[in-house]
Amino acid sequence: MPEQFLFATEVVLNGLMAGVLYALVALGFVLIYKASGIFNYAQGVMALFAALTLVGIMDGQVPFSHLINAIFGTEIHHFGWHVPALLAILLTIGVMVVLAWAVQRFIFRHLVNQEPILLFMATIGLAYFLEGVGDLMWGSDIKKLDVGLPQGINDWIDVTTFEAFGYGFFIDNLDISATIVAIILVGALIAFSQYTKQGRALRAVADDHQAALSVGISLNFIWILVWSIAGFVALVAGIMWGAKSGVQFSLSLIALKALPVLMLGGFTSIPGAIVGGLIIGVGEKLFEFLIGPMVGGATENWFAYVLALIFLVFRPQGLFGEKIIERV
């Protein structure tokens, strides 16, 4: 088997793994947009805030320690204990639920029936607020996140392919873990949407707010629920990205990579977010492999946006989005 074909196969596999990570971020956008019509610019910062909170809890760091020390002249930084990863994840989920309640109670409750642009601007403000609070709470230094996920090159795949074909595949264990987690997460979200009372209520709200209200569905509860789920998805994305590249404030920029995924898959489709992420992941890796050397490389920085622009011209609703026809 030609080595070039095996190399291309490795590129595709790594692209699929990267696409899964993009899709995890895009899922948060889709969930909130489906239920409330709000494009949540803060989703990437929510992933950063969740990852910062998780690391802080695991390390026993005192929240706002820098601010407390500056005001009172103390030198307090840690409680002196370390929290197990599983317990820290559960506590962080609790923090994200409280955050969801606060966002609905203090921000979007007062913006009901406002123009979409105002809601979008509110999420921009929320993004910068969360980024500032995360900095004050946990500090701005780069943090290592280790929740016990396997990392490094998968030796079994490397050895097996090398023995069979004389060529080794370099597949990251963390990417394999992210793929498995994403499959479980998407399956759980689909099952929740299809087979639970709250999931059906969420879909009813997404279809028609007024009709949902008329049958006794609480919009406040649904929006808190969907922001909580989006916060959980942000936590999962933050764990995967943070374990891969460290928890740092550039982590919030992963939201920008999710935008082409949404444009391809559609803003209202959970399967679309997954398929869009896989297309973007594989597309940018293959394009860099085949065309990158001809144009000087670095095509991964712009390929996804060019592909999304093409989709916007010919199919603006995306692959799985609903085509809306307005009568005038």
Short mmCIF file of C-alpha atoms in Angstrom, two decimals:
data_model
loop_
_atom_site.label_atom_id
_atom_site.label_comp_id
_atom_site.label_asym_id
_atom_site.label_seq_id
_atom_site.Cartn_x
_atom_site.Cartn_y
_atom_site.Cartn_z
CA MET A 1 0.00 0.00 0.00
CA PRO A 2 1.56 3.35 -1.04
CA GLU A 3 2.91 5.40 1.84
CA GLN A 4 1.27 8.55 0.43
CA PHE A 5 -2.17 6.93 0.67
CA LEU A 6 -1.52 5.90 4.27
CA PHE A 7 -0.35 9.43 5.08
CA ALA A 8 -3.56 10.83 3.54
CA THR A 9 -5.59 8.34 5.60
CA GLU A 10 -3.83 9.54 8.74
CA VAL A 11 -4.62 13.14 7.79
CA VAL A 12 -8.31 12.26 7.35
CA LEU A 13 -8.44 10.47 10.71
CA ASN A 14 -6.83 13.42 12.49
CA GLY A 15 -9.24 15.72 10.68
CA LEU A 16 -12.19 13.69 11.98
CA MET A 17 -10.81 13.95 15.51
CA ALA A 18 -10.35 17.74 15.21
CA GLY A 19 -13.84 18.04 13.73
CA VAL A 20 -15.32 16.37 16.79
CA LEU A 21 -13.74 19.05 19.01
CA TYR A 22 -15.18 21.80 16.77
CA ALA A 23 -18.57 20.12 16.91
CA LEU A 24 -18.54 20.06 20.73
CA VAL A 25 -18.34 23.86 20.78
CA ALA A 26 -20.93 24.25 18.02
CA LEU A 27 -23.42 22.13 19.99
CA GLY A 28 -23.71 24.85 22.64
CA PHE A 29 -24.59 27.44 19.99
CA VAL A 30 -27.24 25.17 18.47
CA LEU A 31 -28.94 24.34 21.78
CA ILE A 32 -29.41 27.98 22.79
CA TYR A 33 -30.36 29.17 19.31
CA LYS A 34 -32.99 26.43 18.93
CA ALA A 35 -34.72 27.23 22.22
CA SER A 36 -34.52 31.02 22.34
CA GLY A 37 -33.39 32.32 18.96
CA ILE A 38 -30.30 33.85 20.62
CA PHE A 39 -26.92 33.52 18.95
CA ASN A 40 -24.72 33.09 22.02
CA TYR A 41 -21.42 34.80 21.27
CA ALA A 42 -20.32 33.91 24.82
CA GLN A 43 -20.27 30.14 24.21
CA GLY A 44 -16.50 30.04 23.74
CA VAL A 45 -15.96 32.10 26.90
CA MET A 46 -18.32 29.75 28.75
CA ALA A 47 -15.99 26.88 27.79
CA LEU A 48 -13.04 28.91 29.08
CA PHE A 49 -14.85 29.85 32.31
CA ALA A 50 -15.88 26.23 32.91
CA ALA A 51 -12.33 24.96 32.36
CA LEU A 52 -10.87 27.67 34.64
CA THR A 53 -13.39 26.81 37.35
CA LEU A 54 -12.65 23.10 37.05
CA VAL A 55 -8.89 23.62 37.38
CA GLY A 56 -9.38 26.03 40.27
CA ILE A 57 -11.59 23.58 42.19
CA MET A 58 -9.27 20.63 41.52
CA ASP A 59 -6.21 22.57 42.73
CA GLY A 60 -8.02 23.95 45.80
CA GLN A 61 -7.41 27.53 44.67
CA VAL A 62 -9.09 30.35 46.60
CA PRO A 63 -11.46 32.24 44.25
CA PHE A 64 -10.59 35.94 43.83
CA SER A 65 -7.35 35.35 45.77
CA HIS A 66 -5.47 38.06 43.86
CA LEU A 67 -8.20 40.61 44.59
CA ILE A 68 -8.42 39.58 48.26
CA ASN A 69 -4.64 39.82 48.67
CA ALA A 70 -4.52 43.23 46.97
CA ILE A 71 -7.26 44.64 49.23
CA PHE A 72 -6.25 43.12 52.58
CA GLY A 73 -2.51 42.65 52.06
CA THR A 74 -2.71 38.91 52.66
CA GLU A 75 -0.91 36.06 50.87
CA ILE A 76 -3.77 33.56 50.52
CA HIS A 77 -3.76 31.45 47.36
CA HIS A 78 -4.83 27.87 48.14
CA PHE A 79 -7.01 26.09 50.66
CA GLY A 80 -4.40 23.36 51.02
CA TRP A 81 -6.35 20.48 49.52
CA HIS A 82 -6.91 18.90 46.11
CA VAL A 83 -10.33 17.78 44.87
CA PRO A 84 -10.70 14.53 42.85
CA ALA A 85 -11.47 15.10 39.17
CA LEU A 86 -14.95 13.54 39.22
CA LEU A 87 -16.10 15.55 42.26
CA ALA A 88 -14.59 18.72 40.76
CA ILE A 89 -16.50 18.12 37.51
CA LEU A 90 -19.76 17.72 39.46
CA LEU A 91 -19.09 20.93 41.40
CA THR A 92 -18.28 22.76 38.15
CA ILE A 93 -21.57 21.55 36.65
CA GLY A 94 -23.27 23.10 39.68
CA VAL A 95 -21.46 26.39 39.03
CA MET A 96 -22.58 26.35 35.37
CA VAL A 97 -26.21 25.73 36.43
CA VAL A 98 -26.04 28.72 38.80
CA LEU A 99 -24.53 30.74 35.95
CA ALA A 100 -27.42 29.69 33.67
CA TRP A 101 -29.95 30.82 36.27
CA ALA A 102 -28.14 34.16 36.73
CA VAL A 103 -27.94 34.80 32.97
CA GLN A 104 -31.67 34.22 32.56
CA ARG A 105 -32.65 36.04 35.78
CA PHE A 106 -30.53 39.16 35.41
CA ILE A 107 -30.05 39.54 31.65
CA PHE A 108 -32.41 37.85 29.22
CA ARG A 109 -35.49 38.05 31.40
CA HIS A 110 -35.38 41.81 30.81
CA LEU A 111 -34.86 41.48 27.05
CA VAL A 112 -37.98 39.49 26.14
CA ASN A 113 -39.41 40.45 22.73
CA GLN A 114 -36.43 42.68 21.94
CA GLU A 115 -34.71 42.79 18.56
CA PRO A 116 -32.30 39.91 17.83
CA ILE A 117 -29.40 42.36 17.48
CA LEU A 118 -29.94 43.50 21.09
CA LEU A 119 -29.89 39.91 22.30
CA PHE A 120 -26.70 39.28 20.33
CA MET A 121 -25.08 42.40 21.81
CA ALA A 122 -26.08 41.17 25.27
CA THR A 123 -24.18 37.91 24.68
CA ILE A 124 -21.10 39.93 23.60
CA GLY A 125 -21.31 41.82 26.89
CA LEU A 126 -21.75 38.52 28.73
CA ALA A 127 -18.65 37.13 27.02
CA TYR A 128 -16.42 40.00 28.17
CA PHE A 129 -17.99 39.94 31.65
CA LEU A 130 -17.31 36.20 32.07
CA GLU A 131 -13.78 36.63 30.77
CA GLY A 132 -13.12 39.38 33.30
CA VAL A 133 -14.70 37.43 36.17
CA GLY A 134 -12.71 34.33 35.20
CA ASP A 135 -9.50 36.39 35.31
CA LEU A 136 -10.37 37.84 38.75
CA MET A 137 -11.44 34.47 40.17
CA TRP A 138 -8.69 32.18 38.95
CA GLY A 139 -5.92 34.33 37.46
CA SER A 140 -4.66 34.66 33.90
CA ASP A 141 -1.73 32.23 33.94
CA ILE A 142 -1.78 29.12 31.75
CA LYS A 143 -3.03 26.12 33.71
CA LYS A 144 -2.57 22.40 33.14
CA LEU A 145 -5.78 20.38 33.12
CA ASP A 146 -5.55 16.67 33.90
CA VAL A 147 -8.78 14.79 34.59
CA GLY A 148 -7.28 11.36 33.92
CA LEU A 149 -7.91 11.20 30.17
CA PRO A 150 -5.23 9.25 28.25
CA GLN A 151 -2.88 11.44 26.24
CA GLY A 152 -0.04 10.97 23.78
CA ILE A 153 0.27 8.90 20.63
CA ASN A 154 -1.77 5.69 20.60
CA ASP A 155 0.87 2.95 20.64
CA TRP A 156 -1.50 0.17 19.58
CA ILE A 157 -2.57 1.91 16.36
CA ASP A 158 1.00 3.01 15.67
CA VAL A 159 2.48 -0.50 16.13
CA THR A 160 -0.35 -2.31 14.32
CA THR A 161 -0.21 -0.14 11.22
CA PHE A 162 3.57 -0.15 11.16
CA GLU A 163 3.74 -3.93 11.28
CA ALA A 164 1.05 -4.35 8.63
CA PHE A 165 2.12 -1.70 6.12
CA GLY A 166 5.52 -0.45 7.16
CA TYR A 167 4.02 2.88 8.21
CA GLY A 168 2.88 4.21 11.60
CA PHE A 169 -0.31 6.19 12.20
CA PHE A 170 0.06 8.97 14.75
CA ILE A 171 -3.34 9.25 16.44
CA ASP A 172 -3.64 11.12 19.76
CA ASN A 173 -5.31 9.21 22.60
CA LEU A 174 -6.99 12.44 23.73
CA ASP A 175 -8.60 12.84 20.30
CA ILE A 176 -9.92 9.28 20.51
CA SER A 177 -11.33 10.03 23.97
CA ALA A 178 -12.94 13.24 22.66
CA THR A 179 -14.59 11.28 19.85
CA ILE A 180 -16.03 8.72 22.25
CA VAL A 181 -17.27 11.44 24.62
CA ALA A 182 -18.82 13.40 21.74
CA ILE A 183 -20.69 10.30 20.49
CA ILE A 184 -22.04 9.64 24.00
CA LEU A 185 -22.96 13.31 24.47
CA VAL A 186 -24.80 13.61 21.16
CA GLY A 187 -26.64 10.35 21.80
CA ALA A 188 -27.67 11.59 25.26
CA LEU A 189 -28.86 14.94 23.86
CA ILE A 190 -30.91 13.26 21.14
CA ALA A 191 -32.43 10.84 23.66
CA PHE A 192 -33.20 13.74 26.02
CA SER A 193 -34.83 15.70 23.20
CA GLN A 194 -36.93 12.80 21.94
CA TYR A 195 -37.92 10.80 25.01
CA THR A 196 -38.18 13.15 28.01
CA LYS A 197 -40.92 15.58 28.97
CA GLN A 198 -38.45 18.44 29.30
CA GLY A 199 -36.91 17.60 25.93
CA ARG A 200 -40.28 17.67 24.21
CA ALA A 201 -41.05 20.98 25.94
CA LEU A 202 -37.75 22.36 24.66
CA ARG A 203 -38.63 21.34 21.10
CA ALA A 204 -42.09 22.91 21.50
CA VAL A 205 -40.53 26.19 22.60
CA ALA A 206 -38.14 26.05 19.66
CA ASP A 207 -41.05 25.62 17.23
CA ASP A 208 -43.41 28.28 18.63
CA HIS A 209 -43.03 30.30 21.86
CA GLN A 210 -46.64 31.42 22.00
CA ALA A 211 -48.04 27.93 21.39
CA ALA A 212 -45.75 26.54 24.09
CA LEU A 213 -46.99 29.17 26.55
CA SER A 214 -50.61 28.33 25.71
CA VAL A 215 -50.16 24.73 26.87
CA GLY A 216 -48.53 25.72 30.15
CA ILE A 217 -44.81 25.42 29.34
CA SER A 218 -42.67 27.83 31.38
CA LEU A 219 -40.32 29.70 29.08
CA ASN A 220 -38.16 30.79 32.01
CA PHE A 221 -37.63 27.17 33.10
CA ILE A 222 -36.88 26.03 29.54
CA TRP A 223 -34.37 28.81 28.97
CA ILE A 224 -32.61 28.11 32.28
CA LEU A 225 -32.56 24.42 31.33
CA VAL A 226 -31.12 25.04 27.88
CA TRP A 227 -28.47 27.46 29.21
CA SER A 228 -27.56 24.82 31.81
CA ILE A 229 -27.20 22.14 29.13
CA ALA A 230 -25.16 24.55 27.00
CA GLY A 231 -23.00 25.20 30.06
CA PHE A 232 -22.45 21.46 30.48
CA VAL A 233 -21.53 21.14 26.80
CA ALA A 234 -19.15 24.10 27.25
CA LEU A 235 -17.58 22.27 30.21
CA VAL A 236 -17.02 19.13 28.11
CA ALA A 237 -15.51 21.21 25.30
CA GLY A 238 -13.37 23.11 27.81
CA ILE A 239 -12.07 19.85 29.29
CA MET A 240 -11.11 18.46 25.89
CA TRP A 241 -9.51 21.64 24.58
CA GLY A 242 -7.93 22.48 27.94
CA ALA A 243 -6.41 19.01 28.29
CA LYS A 244 -5.08 19.31 24.74
CA SER A 245 -3.53 22.79 24.80
CA GLY A 246 -3.73 24.01 28.41
CA VAL A 247 -6.35 26.25 30.01
CA GLN A 248 -5.54 29.74 28.77
CA PHE A 249 -7.57 32.74 27.70
CA SER A 250 -7.04 32.02 24.00
CA LEU A 251 -9.34 29.04 24.63
CA SER A 252 -12.29 31.43 24.22
CA LEU A 253 -11.35 31.85 20.54
CA ILE A 254 -12.51 28.30 19.76
CA ALA A 255 -15.96 29.87 19.31
CA LEU A 256 -14.67 31.50 16.12
CA LYS A 257 -13.83 28.07 14.69
CA ALA A 258 -17.35 26.89 15.51
CA LEU A 259 -18.94 29.57 13.30
CA PRO A 260 -18.11 27.84 9.97
CA VAL A 261 -19.37 24.59 11.51
CA LEU A 262 -22.73 26.24 12.23
CA MET A 263 -22.92 27.71 8.73
CA LEU A 264 -22.37 24.30 7.19
CA GLY A 265 -24.57 22.25 9.48
CA GLY A 266 -27.30 24.79 10.20
CA PHE A 267 -27.98 26.82 13.34
CA THR A 268 -30.90 24.63 14.46
CA SER A 269 -29.62 21.09 13.96
CA ILE A 270 -27.72 18.98 16.50
CA PRO A 271 -26.74 16.37 13.84
CA GLY A 272 -25.80 19.31 11.60
CA ALA A 273 -23.31 20.54 14.20
CA ILE A 274 -21.65 17.13 14.23
CA VAL A 275 -21.59 16.70 10.45
CA GLY A 276 -20.44 20.29 9.95
CA GLY A 277 -17.62 19.82 12.44
CA LEU A 278 -16.45 16.65 10.70
CA ILE A 279 -16.55 18.31 7.28
CA ILE A 280 -14.56 21.30 8.52
CA GLY A 281 -12.06 19.13 10.39
CA VAL A 282 -11.39 16.76 7.48
CA GLY A 283 -11.60 19.53 4.87
CA GLU A 284 -9.00 21.79 6.44
CA LYS A 285 -6.57 18.93 7.08
CA LEU A 286 -6.91 17.51 3.56
CA PHE A 287 -6.68 20.96 1.97
CA GLU A 288 -3.48 21.67 3.91
CA PHE A 289 -2.10 18.26 2.89
CA LEU A 290 -2.94 18.55 -0.83
CA ILE A 291 -2.94 22.29 -1.60
CA GLY A 292 -1.01 23.82 1.31
CA PRO A 293 2.49 23.14 -0.08
CA MET A 294 1.51 24.86 -3.36
CA VAL A 295 0.37 28.11 -1.71
CA GLY A 296 2.85 28.40 1.14
CA GLY A 297 0.92 26.52 3.82
CA ALA A 298 -1.13 27.87 6.76
CA THR A 299 -4.38 27.19 4.90
CA GLU A 300 -6.03 25.83 8.07
CA ASN A 301 -6.39 29.41 9.29
CA TRP A 302 -8.78 30.42 6.51
CA PHE A 303 -10.09 27.32 4.71
CA ALA A 304 -13.09 26.84 7.02
CA TYR A 305 -14.26 30.41 6.53
CA VAL A 306 -13.97 30.26 2.75
CA LEU A 307 -15.96 27.02 2.70
CA ALA A 308 -18.58 28.59 4.97
CA LEU A 309 -18.79 31.62 2.65
CA ILE A 310 -19.49 29.32 -0.30
CA PHE A 311 -22.28 27.64 1.68
CA LEU A 312 -23.76 31.01 2.60
CA VAL A 313 -24.00 31.92 -1.09
CA PHE A 314 -25.58 28.69 -2.32
CA ARG A 315 -27.29 27.23 0.77
CA PRO A 316 -27.56 29.86 3.53
CA GLN A 317 -29.61 27.60 5.85
CA GLY A 318 -26.82 24.98 5.90
CA LEU A 319 -27.03 21.26 5.21
CA PHE A 320 -29.56 20.47 7.93
CA GLY A 321 -31.04 23.88 8.69
CA GLU A 322 -34.66 24.75 8.07
CA LYS A 323 -35.37 26.82 4.99
CA ILE A 324 -37.52 29.78 6.02
CA ILE A 325 -39.75 31.38 3.40
CA GLU A 326 -41.25 34.74 4.36
CA ARG A 327 -44.33 35.97 2.52
CA VAL A 328 -44.45 39.66 1.72
#
